Short mmCIF file of C-alpha atoms in Angstrom, two decimals:
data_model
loop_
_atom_site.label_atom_id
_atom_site.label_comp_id
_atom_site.label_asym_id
_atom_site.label_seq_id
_atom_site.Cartn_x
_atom_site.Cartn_y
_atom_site.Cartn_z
CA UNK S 1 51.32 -38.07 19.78
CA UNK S 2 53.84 -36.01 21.81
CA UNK S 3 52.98 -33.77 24.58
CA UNK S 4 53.70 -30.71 22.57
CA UNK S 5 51.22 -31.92 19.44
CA UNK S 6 48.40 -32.35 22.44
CA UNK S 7 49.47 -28.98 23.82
CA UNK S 8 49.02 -27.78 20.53
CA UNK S 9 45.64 -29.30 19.07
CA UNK S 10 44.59 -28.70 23.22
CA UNK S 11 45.18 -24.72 23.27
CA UNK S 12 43.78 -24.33 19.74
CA UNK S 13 40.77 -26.12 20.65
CA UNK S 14 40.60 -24.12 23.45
CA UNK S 15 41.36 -20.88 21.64
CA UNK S 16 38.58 -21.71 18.68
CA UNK S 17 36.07 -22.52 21.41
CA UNK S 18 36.77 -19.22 23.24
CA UNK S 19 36.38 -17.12 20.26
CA UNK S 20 32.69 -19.11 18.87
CA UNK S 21 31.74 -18.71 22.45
CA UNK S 22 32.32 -14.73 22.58
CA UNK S 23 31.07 -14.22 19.21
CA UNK S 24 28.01 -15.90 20.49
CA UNK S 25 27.20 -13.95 23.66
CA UNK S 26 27.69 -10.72 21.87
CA UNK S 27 25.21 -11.89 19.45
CA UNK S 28 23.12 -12.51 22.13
CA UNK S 29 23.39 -8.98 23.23
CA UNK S 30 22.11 -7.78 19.78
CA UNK S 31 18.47 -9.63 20.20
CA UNK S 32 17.26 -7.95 23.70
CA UNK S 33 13.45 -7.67 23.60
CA UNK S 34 12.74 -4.39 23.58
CA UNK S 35 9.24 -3.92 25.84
CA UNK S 36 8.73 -0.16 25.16
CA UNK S 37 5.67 1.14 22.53
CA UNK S 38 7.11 2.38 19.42
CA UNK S 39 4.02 1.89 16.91
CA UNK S 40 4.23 5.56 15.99
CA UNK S 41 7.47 5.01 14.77
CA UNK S 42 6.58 2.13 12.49
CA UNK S 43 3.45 4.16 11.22
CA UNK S 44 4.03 6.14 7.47
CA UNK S 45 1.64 8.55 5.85
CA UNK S 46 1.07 9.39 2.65
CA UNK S 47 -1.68 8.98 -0.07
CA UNK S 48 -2.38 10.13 -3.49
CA UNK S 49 -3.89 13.39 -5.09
CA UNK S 50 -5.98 14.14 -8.83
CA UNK S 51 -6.62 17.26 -10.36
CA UNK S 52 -8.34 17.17 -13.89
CA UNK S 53 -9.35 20.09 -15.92
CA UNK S 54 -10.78 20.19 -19.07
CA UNK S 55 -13.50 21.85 -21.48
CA UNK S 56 -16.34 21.57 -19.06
CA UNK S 57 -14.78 18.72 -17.38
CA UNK S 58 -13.35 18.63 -13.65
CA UNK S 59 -12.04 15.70 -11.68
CA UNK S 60 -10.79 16.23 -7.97
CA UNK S 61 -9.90 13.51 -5.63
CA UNK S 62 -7.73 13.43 -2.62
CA UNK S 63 -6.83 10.15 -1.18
CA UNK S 64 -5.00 10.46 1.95
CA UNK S 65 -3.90 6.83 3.60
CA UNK S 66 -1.75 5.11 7.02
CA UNK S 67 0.56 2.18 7.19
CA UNK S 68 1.96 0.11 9.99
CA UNK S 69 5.15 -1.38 9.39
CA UNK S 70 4.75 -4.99 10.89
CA UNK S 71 8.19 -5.48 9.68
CA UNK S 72 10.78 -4.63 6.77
CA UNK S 73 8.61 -6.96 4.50
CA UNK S 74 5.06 -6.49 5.03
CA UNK S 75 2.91 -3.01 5.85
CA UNK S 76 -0.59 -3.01 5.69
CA UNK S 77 -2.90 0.01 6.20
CA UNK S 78 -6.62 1.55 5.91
CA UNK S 79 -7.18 5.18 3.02
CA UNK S 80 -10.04 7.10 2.39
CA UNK S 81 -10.91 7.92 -0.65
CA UNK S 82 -13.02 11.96 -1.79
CA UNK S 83 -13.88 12.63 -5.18
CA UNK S 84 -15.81 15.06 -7.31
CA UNK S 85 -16.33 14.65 -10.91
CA UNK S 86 -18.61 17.11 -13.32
CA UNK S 87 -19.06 16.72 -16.93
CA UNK S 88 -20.80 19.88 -18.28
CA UNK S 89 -24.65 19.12 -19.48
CA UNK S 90 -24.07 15.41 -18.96
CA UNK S 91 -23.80 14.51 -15.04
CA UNK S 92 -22.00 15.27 -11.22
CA UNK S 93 -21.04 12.87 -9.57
CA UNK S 94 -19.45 12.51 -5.54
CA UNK S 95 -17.44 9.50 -4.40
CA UNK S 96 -16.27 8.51 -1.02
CA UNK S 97 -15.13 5.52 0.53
CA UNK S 98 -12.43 3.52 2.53
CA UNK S 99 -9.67 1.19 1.52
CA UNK S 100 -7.15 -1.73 3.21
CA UNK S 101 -4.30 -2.42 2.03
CA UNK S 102 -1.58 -5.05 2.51
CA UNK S 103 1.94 -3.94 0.77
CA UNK S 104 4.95 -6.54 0.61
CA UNK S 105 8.45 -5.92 -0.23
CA UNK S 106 10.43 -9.34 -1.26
CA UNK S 107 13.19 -7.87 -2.35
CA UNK S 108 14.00 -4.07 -1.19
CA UNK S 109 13.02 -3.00 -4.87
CA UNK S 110 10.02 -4.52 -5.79
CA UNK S 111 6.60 -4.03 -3.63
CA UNK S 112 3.42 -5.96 -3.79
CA UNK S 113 0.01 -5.65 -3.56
CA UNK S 114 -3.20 -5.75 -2.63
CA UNK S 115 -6.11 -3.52 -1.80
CA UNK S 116 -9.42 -4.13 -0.59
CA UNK S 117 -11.58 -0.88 -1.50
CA UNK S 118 -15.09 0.31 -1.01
CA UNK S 119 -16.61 3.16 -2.43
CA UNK S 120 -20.32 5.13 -2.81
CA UNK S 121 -21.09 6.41 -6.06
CA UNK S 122 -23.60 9.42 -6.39
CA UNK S 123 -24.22 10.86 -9.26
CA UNK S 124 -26.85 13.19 -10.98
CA UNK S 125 -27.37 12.48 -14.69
CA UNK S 126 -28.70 16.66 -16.52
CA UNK S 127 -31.67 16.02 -18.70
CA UNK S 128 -30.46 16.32 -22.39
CA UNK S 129 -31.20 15.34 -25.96
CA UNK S 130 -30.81 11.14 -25.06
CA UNK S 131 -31.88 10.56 -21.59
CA UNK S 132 -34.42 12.48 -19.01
CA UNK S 133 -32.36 13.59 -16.13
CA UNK S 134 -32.13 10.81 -13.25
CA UNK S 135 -29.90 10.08 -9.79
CA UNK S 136 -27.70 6.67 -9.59
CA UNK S 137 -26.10 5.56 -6.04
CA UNK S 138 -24.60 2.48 -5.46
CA UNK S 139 -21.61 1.13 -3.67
CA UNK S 140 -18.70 0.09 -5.71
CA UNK S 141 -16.30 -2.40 -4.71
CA UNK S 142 -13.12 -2.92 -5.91
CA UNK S 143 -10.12 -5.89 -5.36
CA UNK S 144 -6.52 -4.31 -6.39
CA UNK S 145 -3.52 -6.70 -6.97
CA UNK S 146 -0.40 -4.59 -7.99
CA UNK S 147 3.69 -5.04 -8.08
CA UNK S 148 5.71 -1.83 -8.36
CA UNK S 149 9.03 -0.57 -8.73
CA UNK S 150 10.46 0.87 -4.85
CA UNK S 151 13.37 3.36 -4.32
CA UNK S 152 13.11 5.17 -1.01
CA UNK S 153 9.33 6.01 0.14
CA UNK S 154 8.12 5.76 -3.66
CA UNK S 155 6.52 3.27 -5.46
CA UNK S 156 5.53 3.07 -9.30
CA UNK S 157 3.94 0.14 -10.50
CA UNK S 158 0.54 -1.22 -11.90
CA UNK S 159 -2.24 -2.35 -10.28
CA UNK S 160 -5.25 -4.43 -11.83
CA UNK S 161 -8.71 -4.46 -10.19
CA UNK S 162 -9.78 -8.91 -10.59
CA UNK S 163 -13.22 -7.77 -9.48
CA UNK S 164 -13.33 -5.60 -12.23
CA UNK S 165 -17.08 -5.50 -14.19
CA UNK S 166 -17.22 -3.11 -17.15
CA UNK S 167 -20.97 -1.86 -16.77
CA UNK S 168 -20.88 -1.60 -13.02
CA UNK S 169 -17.09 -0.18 -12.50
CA UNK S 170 -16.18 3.16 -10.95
CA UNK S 171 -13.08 3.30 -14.10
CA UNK S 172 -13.34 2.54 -17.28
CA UNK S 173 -10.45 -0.08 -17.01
CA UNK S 174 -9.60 -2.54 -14.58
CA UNK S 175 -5.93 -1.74 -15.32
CA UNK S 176 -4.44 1.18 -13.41
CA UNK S 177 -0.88 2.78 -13.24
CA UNK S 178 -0.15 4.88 -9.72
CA UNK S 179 2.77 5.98 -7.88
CA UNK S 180 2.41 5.45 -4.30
CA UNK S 181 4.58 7.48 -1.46
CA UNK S 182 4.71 7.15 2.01
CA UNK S 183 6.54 9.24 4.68
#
């Protein structure tokens, strides 16, 4: 080789080295640990609410909930959960209660799933033509696996309940729909 082709090869090694080099100290600069508190930030509200009306029928429930953002794939949070049903001549019935939740986001689009939730069923049966009149309490729990559609801070999806037992559920399915958003 001449002195001009090791000039050459020389300064473009040189040159390639100085550019990989740069580019990698001002990627460097981009990953500073930031020390400061910013949960608030990271924290979204939101929660769910149910009006039903019918012929002697009223369903009310508000559901308000929290997440922390651990990162752009996974949230989790805690909810509480208020209800009041009434069925006239048949029953009342107050439910309250506390959920956690875990959400995960794959792919910016889809979310997953899965809530933990524990609620107390009272309710006061009327006396009528089939039954005497009686009380029921118990505690209700309840094991939600879901996947949704995401755009922006809502979510549509499904959600089934795998602890699901017809004769001792809250529902009357284990299968739910819900649309979940979060500010």
């Amino acid at each position: 080789m001449s002195k001009n082709q090791i000039s050459i090869v020389f300064n473009s090694f040189f040159v390639i080295s100085l550019l990989l080099f740069s580019n990698s100290g001002n990627a460097q600069q981009k990953y500073v640990i930031d020390n400061s508190n910013h949960f608030w930030d990271k924290v979204q509200f939101g929660g769910g609410l149910g009006l039903g009306f019918g012929s002697g029928y009223t369903n009310i429930s508000v559901m308000p909930s929290a997440i922390y953002n651990v990162n752009e794939i996974v949230s989790m949070g805690v909810g509480l959960q208020f209800g009041y049903l009434y069925q006239k001549n048949y029953y009342e019935s107050f439910v309250y209660g506390g959920s956690f939740i875990t959400l995960v986001n794959p792919i910016p689009q889809v979310q997953l799933s899965a809530e933990l939730e524990q609620v107390r069923v009272d309710t006061d049966y009327e006396e009528n033509y089939y039954h005497p009149g009686y009380s029921d309490a118990y505690w209700n729990t309840a094991l939600y696996l879901g996947a949704g559609y995401r755009t922006g801070n809502v979510t549509i999806g499904a959600r089934y309940d795998v602890l699901y037992n017809p004769d001792k559920s809250l529902y009357g399915s284990g299968f739910m729909p819900f649309v979940r958003v979060y500010f």
